[in-house]
PDB file of C-alpha atoms in Angstrom:
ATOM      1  CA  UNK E  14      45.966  -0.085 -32.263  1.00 35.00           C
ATOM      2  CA  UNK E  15      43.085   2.319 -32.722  1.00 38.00           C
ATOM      3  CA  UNK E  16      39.750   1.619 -31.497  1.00 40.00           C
ATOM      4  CA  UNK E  17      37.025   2.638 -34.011  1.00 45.00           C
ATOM      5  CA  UNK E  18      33.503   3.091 -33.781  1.00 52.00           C
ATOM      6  CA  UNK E  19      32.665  -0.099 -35.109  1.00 56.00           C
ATOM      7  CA  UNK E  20      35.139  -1.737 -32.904  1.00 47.00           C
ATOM      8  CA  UNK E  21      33.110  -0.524 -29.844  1.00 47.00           C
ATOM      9  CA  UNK E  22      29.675  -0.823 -31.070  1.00 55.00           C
ATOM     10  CA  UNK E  23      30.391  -4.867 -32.355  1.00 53.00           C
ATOM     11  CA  UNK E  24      31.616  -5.014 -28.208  1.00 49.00           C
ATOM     12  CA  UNK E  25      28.583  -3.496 -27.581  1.00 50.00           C
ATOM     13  CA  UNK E  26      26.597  -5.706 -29.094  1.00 59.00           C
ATOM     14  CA  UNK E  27      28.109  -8.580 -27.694  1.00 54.00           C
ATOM     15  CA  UNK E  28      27.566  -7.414 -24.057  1.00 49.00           C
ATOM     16  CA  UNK E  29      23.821  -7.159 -24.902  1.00 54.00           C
ATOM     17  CA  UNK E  30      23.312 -10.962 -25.910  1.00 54.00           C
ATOM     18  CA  UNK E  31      22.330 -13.038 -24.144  1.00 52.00           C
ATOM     19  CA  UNK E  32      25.294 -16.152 -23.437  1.00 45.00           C
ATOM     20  CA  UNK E  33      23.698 -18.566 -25.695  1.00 51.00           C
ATOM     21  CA  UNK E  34      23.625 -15.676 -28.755  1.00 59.00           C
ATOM     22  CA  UNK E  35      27.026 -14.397 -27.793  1.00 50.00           C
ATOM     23  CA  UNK E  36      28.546 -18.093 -28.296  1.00 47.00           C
ATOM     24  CA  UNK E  37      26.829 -18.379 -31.657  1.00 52.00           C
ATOM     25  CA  UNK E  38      28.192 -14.981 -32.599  1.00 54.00           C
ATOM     26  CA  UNK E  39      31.993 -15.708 -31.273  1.00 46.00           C
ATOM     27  CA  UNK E  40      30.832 -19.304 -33.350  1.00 44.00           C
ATOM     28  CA  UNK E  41      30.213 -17.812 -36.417  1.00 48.00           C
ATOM     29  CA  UNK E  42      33.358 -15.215 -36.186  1.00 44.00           C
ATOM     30  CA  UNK E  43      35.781 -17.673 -35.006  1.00 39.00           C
ATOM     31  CA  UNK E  44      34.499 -21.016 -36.378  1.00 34.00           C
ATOM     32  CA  UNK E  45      34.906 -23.062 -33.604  1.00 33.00           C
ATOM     33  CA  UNK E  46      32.196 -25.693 -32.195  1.00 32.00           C
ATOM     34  CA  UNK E  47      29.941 -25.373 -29.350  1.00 31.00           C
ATOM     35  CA  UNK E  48      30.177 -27.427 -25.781  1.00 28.00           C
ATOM     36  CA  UNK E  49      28.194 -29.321 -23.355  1.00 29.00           C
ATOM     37  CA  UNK E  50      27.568 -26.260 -21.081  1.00 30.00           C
ATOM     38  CA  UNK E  51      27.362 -27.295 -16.540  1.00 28.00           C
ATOM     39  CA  UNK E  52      27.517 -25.875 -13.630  1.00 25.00           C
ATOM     40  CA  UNK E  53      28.519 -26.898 -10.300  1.00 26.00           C
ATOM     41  CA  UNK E  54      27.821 -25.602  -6.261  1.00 27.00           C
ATOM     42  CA  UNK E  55      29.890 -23.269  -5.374  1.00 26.00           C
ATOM     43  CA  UNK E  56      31.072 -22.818  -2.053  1.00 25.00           C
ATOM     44  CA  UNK E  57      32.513 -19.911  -1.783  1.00 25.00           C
ATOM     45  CA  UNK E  58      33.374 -16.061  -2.673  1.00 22.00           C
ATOM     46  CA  UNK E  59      36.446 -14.767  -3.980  1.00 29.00           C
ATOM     47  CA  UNK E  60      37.563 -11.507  -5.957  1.00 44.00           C
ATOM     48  CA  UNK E  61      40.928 -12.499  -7.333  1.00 59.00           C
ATOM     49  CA  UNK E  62      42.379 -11.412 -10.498  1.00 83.00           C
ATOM     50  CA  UNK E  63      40.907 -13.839 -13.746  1.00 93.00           C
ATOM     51  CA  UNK E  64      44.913 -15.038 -14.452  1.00 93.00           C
ATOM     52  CA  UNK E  65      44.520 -16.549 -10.667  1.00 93.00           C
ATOM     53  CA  UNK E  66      41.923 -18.864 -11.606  1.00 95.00           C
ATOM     54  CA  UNK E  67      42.255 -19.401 -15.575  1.00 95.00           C
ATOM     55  CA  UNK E  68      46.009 -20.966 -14.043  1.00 94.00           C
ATOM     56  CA  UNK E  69      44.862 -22.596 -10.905  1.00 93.00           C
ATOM     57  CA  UNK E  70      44.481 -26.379 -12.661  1.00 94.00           C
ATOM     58  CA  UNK E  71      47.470 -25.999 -15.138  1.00 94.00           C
ATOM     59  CA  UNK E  72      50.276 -28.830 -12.586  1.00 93.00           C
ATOM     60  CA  UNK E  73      47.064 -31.308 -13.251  1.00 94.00           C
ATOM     61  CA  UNK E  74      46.642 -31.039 -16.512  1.00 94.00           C
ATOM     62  CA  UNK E  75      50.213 -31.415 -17.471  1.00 91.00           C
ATOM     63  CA  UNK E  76      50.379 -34.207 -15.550  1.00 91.00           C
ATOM     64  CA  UNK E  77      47.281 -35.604 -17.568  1.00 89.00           C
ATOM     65  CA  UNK E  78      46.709 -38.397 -14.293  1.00 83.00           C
ATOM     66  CA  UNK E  79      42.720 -37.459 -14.813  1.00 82.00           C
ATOM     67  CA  UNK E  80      42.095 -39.143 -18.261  1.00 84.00           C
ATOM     68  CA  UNK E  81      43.506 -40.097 -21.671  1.00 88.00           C
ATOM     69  CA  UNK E  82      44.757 -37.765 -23.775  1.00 91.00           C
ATOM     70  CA  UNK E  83      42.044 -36.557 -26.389  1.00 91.00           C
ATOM     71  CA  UNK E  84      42.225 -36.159 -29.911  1.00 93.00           C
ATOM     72  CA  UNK E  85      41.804 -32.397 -30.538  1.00 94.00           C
ATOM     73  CA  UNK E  86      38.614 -31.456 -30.706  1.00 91.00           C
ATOM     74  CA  UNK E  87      36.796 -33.995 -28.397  1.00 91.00           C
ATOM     75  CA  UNK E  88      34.385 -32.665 -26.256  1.00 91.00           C
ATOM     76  CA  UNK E  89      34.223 -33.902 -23.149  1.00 92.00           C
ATOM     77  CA  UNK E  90      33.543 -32.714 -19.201  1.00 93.00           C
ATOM     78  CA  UNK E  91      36.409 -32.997 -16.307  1.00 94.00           C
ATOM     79  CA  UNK E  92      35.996 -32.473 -12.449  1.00 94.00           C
ATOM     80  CA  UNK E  93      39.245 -31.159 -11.669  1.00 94.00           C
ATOM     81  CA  UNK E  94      41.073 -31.530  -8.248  1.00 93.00           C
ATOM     82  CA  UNK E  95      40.519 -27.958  -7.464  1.00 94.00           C
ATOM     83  CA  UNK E  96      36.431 -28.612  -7.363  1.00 95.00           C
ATOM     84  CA  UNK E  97      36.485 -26.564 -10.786  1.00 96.00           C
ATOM     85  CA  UNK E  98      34.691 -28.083 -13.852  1.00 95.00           C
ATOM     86  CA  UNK E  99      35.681 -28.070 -17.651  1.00 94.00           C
ATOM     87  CA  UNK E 100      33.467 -28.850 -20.064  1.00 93.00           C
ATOM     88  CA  UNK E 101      34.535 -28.197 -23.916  1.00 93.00           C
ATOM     89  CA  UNK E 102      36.704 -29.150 -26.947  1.00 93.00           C
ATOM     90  CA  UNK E 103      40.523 -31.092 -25.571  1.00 95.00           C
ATOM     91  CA  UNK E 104      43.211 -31.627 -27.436  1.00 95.00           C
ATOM     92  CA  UNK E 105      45.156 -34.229 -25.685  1.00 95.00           C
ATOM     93  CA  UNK E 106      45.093 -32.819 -21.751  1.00 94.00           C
ATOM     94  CA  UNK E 107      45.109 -29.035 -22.681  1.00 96.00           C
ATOM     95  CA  UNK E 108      41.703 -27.190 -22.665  1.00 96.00           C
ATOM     96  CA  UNK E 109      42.016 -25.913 -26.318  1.00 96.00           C
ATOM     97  CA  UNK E 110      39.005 -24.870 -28.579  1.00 94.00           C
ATOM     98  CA  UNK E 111      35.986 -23.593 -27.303  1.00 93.00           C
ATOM     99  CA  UNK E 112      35.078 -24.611 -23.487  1.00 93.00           C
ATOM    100  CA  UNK E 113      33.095 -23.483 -19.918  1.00 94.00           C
ATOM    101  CA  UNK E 114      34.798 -23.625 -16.582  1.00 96.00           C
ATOM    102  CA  UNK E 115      33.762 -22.777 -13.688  1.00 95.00           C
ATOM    103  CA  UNK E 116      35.543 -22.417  -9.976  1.00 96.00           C
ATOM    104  CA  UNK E 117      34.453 -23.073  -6.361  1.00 94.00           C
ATOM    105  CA  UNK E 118      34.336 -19.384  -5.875  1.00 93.00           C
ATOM    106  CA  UNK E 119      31.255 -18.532  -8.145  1.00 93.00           C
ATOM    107  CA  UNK E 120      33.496 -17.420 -11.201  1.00 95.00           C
ATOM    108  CA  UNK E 121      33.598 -18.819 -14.513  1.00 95.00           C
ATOM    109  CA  UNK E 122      35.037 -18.236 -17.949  1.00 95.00           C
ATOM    110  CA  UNK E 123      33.472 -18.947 -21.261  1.00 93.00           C
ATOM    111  CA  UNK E 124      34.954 -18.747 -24.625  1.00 92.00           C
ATOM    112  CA  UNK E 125      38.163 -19.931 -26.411  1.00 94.00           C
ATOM    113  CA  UNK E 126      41.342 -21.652 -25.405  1.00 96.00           C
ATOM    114  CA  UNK E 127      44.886 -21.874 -27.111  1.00 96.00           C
ATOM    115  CA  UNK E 128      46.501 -25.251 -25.018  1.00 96.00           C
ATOM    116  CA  UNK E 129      45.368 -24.399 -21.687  1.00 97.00           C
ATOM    117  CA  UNK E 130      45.749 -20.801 -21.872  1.00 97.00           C
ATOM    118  CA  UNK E 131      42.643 -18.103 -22.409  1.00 97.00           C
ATOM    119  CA  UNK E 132      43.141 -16.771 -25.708  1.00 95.00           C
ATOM    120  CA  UNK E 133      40.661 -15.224 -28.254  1.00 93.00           C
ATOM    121  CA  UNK E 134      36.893 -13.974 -27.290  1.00 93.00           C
ATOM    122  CA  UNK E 135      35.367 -15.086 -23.944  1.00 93.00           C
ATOM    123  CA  UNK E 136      33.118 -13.960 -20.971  1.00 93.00           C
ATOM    124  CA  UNK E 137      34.701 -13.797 -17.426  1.00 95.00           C
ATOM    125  CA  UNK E 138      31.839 -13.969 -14.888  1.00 93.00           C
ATOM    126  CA  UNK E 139      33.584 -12.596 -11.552  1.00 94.00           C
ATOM    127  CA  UNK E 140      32.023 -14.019  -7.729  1.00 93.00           C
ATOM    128  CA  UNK E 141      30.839 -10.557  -7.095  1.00 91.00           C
ATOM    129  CA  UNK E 142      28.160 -10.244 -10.431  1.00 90.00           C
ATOM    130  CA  UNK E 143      30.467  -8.118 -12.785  1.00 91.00           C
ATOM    131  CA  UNK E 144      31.664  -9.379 -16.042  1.00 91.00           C
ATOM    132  CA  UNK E 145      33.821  -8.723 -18.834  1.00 93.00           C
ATOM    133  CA  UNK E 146      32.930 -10.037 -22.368  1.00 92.00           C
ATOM    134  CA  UNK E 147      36.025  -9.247 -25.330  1.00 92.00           C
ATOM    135  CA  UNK E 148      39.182 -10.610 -26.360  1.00 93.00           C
ATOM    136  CA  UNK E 149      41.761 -12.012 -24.600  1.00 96.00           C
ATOM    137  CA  UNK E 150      46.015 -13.228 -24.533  1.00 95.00           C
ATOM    138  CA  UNK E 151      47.222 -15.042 -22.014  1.00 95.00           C
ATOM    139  CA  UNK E 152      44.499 -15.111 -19.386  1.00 96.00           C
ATOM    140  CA  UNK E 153      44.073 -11.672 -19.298  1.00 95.00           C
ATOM    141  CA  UNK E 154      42.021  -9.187 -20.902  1.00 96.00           C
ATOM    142  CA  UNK E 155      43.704  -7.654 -24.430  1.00 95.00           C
ATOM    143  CA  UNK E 156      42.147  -6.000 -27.063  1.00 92.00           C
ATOM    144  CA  UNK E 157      38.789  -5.278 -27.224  1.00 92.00           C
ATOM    145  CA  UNK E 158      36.398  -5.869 -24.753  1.00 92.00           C
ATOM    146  CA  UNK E 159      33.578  -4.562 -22.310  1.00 91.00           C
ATOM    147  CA  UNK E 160      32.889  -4.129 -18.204  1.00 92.00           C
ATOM    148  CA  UNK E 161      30.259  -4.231 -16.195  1.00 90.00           C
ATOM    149  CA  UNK E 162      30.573  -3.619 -12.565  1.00 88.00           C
ATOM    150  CA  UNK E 163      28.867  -5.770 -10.036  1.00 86.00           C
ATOM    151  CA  UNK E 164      25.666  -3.050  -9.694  1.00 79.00           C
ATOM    152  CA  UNK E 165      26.070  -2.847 -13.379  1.00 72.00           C
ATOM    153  CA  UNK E 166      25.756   1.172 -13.255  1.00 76.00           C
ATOM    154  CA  UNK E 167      29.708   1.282 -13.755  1.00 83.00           C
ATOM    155  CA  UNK E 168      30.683  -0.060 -17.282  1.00 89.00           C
ATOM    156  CA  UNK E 169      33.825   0.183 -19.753  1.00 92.00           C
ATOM    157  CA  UNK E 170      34.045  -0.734 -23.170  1.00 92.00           C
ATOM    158  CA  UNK E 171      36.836  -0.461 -25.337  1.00 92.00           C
ATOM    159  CA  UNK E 172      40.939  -1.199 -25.311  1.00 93.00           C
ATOM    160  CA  UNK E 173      42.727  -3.689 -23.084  1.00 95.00           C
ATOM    161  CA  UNK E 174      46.583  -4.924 -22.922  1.00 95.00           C
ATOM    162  CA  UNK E 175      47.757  -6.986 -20.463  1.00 94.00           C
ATOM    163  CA  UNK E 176      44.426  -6.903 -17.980  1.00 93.00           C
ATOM    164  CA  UNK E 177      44.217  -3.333 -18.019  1.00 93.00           C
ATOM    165  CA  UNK E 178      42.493  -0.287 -19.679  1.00 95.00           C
ATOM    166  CA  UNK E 179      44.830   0.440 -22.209  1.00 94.00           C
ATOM    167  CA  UNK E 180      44.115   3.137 -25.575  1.00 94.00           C
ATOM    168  CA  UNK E 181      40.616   4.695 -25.944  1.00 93.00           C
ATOM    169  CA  UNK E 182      37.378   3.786 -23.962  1.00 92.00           C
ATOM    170  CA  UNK E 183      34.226   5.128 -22.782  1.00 93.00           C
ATOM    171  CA  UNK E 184      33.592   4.589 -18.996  1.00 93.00           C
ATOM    172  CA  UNK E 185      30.391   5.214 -17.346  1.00 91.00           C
ATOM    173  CA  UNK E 186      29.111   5.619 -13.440  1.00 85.00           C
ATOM    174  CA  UNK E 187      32.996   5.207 -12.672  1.00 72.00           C
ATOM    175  CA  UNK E 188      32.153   7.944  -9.573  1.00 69.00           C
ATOM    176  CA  UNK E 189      29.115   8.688  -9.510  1.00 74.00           C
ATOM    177  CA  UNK E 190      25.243   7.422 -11.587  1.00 78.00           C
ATOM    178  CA  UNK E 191      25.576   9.903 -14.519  1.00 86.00           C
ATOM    179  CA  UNK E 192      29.295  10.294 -15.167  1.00 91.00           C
ATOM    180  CA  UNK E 193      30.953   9.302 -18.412  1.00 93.00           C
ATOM    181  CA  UNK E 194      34.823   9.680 -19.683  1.00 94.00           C
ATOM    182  CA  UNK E 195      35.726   9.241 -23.191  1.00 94.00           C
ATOM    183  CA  UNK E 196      39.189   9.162 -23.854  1.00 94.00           C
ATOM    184  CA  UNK E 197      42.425   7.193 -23.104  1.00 94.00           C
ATOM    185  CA  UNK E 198      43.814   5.212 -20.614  1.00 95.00           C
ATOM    186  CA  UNK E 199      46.934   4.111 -19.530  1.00 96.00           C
ATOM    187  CA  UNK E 200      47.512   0.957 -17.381  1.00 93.00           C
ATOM    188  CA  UNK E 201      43.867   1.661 -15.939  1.00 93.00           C
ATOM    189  CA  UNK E 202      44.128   4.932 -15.262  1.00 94.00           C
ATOM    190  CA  UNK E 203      42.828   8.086 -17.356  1.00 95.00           C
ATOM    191  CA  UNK E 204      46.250   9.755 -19.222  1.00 96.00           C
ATOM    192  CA  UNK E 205      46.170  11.934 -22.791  1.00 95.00           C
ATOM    193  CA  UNK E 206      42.870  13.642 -23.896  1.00 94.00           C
ATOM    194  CA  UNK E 207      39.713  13.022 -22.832  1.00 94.00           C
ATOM    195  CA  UNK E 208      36.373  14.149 -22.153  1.00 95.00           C
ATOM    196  CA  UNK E 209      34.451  13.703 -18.587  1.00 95.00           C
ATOM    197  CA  UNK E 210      30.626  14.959 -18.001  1.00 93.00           C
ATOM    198  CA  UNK E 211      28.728  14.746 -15.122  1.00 92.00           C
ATOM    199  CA  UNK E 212      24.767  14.439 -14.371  1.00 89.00           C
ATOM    200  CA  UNK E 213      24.509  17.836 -12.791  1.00 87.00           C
ATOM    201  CA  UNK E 214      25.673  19.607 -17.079  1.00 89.00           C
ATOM    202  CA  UNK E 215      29.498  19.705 -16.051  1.00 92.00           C
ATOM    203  CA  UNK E 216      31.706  19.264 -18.923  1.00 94.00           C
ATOM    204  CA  UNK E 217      35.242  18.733 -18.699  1.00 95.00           C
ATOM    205  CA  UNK E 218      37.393  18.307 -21.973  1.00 95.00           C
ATOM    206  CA  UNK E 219      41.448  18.303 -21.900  1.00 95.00           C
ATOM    207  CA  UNK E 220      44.453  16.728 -20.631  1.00 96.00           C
ATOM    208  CA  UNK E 221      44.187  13.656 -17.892  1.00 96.00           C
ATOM    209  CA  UNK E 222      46.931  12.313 -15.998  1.00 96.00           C
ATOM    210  CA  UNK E 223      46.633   9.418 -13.022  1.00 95.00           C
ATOM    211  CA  UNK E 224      42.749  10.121 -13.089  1.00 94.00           C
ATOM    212  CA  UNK E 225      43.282  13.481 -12.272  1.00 95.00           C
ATOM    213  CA  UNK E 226      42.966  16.666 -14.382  1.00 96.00           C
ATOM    214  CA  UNK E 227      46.282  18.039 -15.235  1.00 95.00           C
ATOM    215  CA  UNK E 228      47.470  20.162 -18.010  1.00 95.00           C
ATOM    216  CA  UNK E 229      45.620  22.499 -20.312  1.00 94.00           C
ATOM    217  CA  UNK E 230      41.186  22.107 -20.689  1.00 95.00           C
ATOM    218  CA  UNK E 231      38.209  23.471 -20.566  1.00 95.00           C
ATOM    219  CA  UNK E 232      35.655  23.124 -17.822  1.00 94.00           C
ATOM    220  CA  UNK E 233      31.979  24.296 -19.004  1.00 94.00           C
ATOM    221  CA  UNK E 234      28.739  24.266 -16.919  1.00 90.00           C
ATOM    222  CA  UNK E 235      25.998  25.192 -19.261  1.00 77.00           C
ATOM    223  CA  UNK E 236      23.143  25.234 -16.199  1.00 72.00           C
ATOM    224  CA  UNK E 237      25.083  27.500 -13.943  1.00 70.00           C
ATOM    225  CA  UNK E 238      27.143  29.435 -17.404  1.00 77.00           C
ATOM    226  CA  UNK E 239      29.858  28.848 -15.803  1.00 86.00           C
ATOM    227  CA  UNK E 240      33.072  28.350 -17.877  1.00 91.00           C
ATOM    228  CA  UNK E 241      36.902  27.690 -17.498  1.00 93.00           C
ATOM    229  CA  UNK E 242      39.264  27.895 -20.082  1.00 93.00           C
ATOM    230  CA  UNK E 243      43.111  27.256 -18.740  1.00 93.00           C
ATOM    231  CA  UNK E 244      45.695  25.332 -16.650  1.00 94.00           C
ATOM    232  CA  UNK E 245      45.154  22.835 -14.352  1.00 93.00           C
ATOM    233  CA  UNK E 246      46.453  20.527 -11.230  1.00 94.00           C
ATOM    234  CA  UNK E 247      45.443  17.681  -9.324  1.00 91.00           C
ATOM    235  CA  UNK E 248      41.765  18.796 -11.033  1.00 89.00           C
ATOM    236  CA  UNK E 249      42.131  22.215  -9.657  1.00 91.00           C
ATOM    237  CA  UNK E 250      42.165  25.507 -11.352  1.00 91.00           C
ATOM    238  CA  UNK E 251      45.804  26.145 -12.034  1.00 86.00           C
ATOM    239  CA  UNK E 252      46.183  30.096 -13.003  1.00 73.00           C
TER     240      UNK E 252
END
């Protein structure tokens, strides 16, 4: 898939709402119904992977020991034995529809749910402060979506697969305040074309490979005139 501009600037707009104007925008896109939203204590920190929580409850609700089974659709809030809390749309003892939950490590996810499993848009609210708000398959992050670090001065938006940066994005503040690649990715890491500039004029535009600058590009410095035209390795002038 190809990630146009109005892909990115529709993610865009999402990660400027605030959460009650991004549900009513996933609302009106996916036509699903609202939930009671809640929020419990939580007692502690953690900076696992999203998949880690999203399948932490799944052996209890199978088992189905903590209530009826709801017709799909009901609405209804569960303290699970984990300490997490569900509130949202059931259908029989799956999470399915639209739903909040939130863990005893300070995370929480927002959004929709295929039978238990994280699937469509949502916002993942890590323990540290950063967040991702996009699309999602299978608990992880896949399609399009956007993230914002914990200090909020490192952000991605654009292609996911599989919980990783995946086709063309535009990162920002990845090294340094100022910085900002726009290009492709592969498995998280910068591979193909792409095009890095720095706070201090540097402009770097040509072939990436493991993050590092590799292949043939051009390096110009328009405050210095300095300019590079050529080969390169490990992000080093190569010939």
């Amino acid at each position: 898939t190809v990630c146009t501009t109005e892909d990115l600037k529709y993610v865009e707009e999402l990660c400027s709402m605030p959460l009650d104007e991004y549900i009513g925008a996933v609302e009106r896109r996916s036509d699903v119904r609202p939930w009671p939203q809640q929020r419990p204590a939580c007692a502690e920190v953690s900076s696992g992977r999203p998949e880690a929580n999203l399948a932490t409850d799944l052996e209890e609700l199978r088992r189905g020991q903590f209530a009826p089974p709801q017709p799909e659709g009901t609405c209804a809030s569960v303290t699970l034995r984990s300490g997490s809390v569900y509130s949202g749309q059931w259908k029989g003892h799956c999470r399915h529809g639209f739903g909040n939950q939130t863990w005893r490590d300070g995370a929480s996810y927002s959004g929709q749910w295929l039978e238990n499993v994280a699937v469509g848009m949502g916002v993942y609210n890590f323990p540290d402060g950063s967040v991702y708000i996009g699309e999602w398959q299978h608990n992880r992050f896949h399609g399009l979506g956007a993230y914002y670090g914990s200090s909020k001065t490192t952000v991605f938006r654009g292609e996911w697969q599989g919980g990783f940066r995946q086709g063309y994005g535009v990162e920002e503040g990845s090294t340094s305040v100022g910085t900002t690649f726009r290009g492709t990715f592969n498995r998280g890491l910068k591979e193909g074309s792409g095009i890095c500039s720095w706070s201090d004029g540097g402009e770097y535009a040509g072939q990436w490979k493991g993050n590092h600058i590799i292949g043939s590009g051009t390096y110009v410095c328009k405050d210095v005139r300095r300019r590079y035209k050529g080969q390169w390795l490990d992000s080093q002038k190569d010939g």
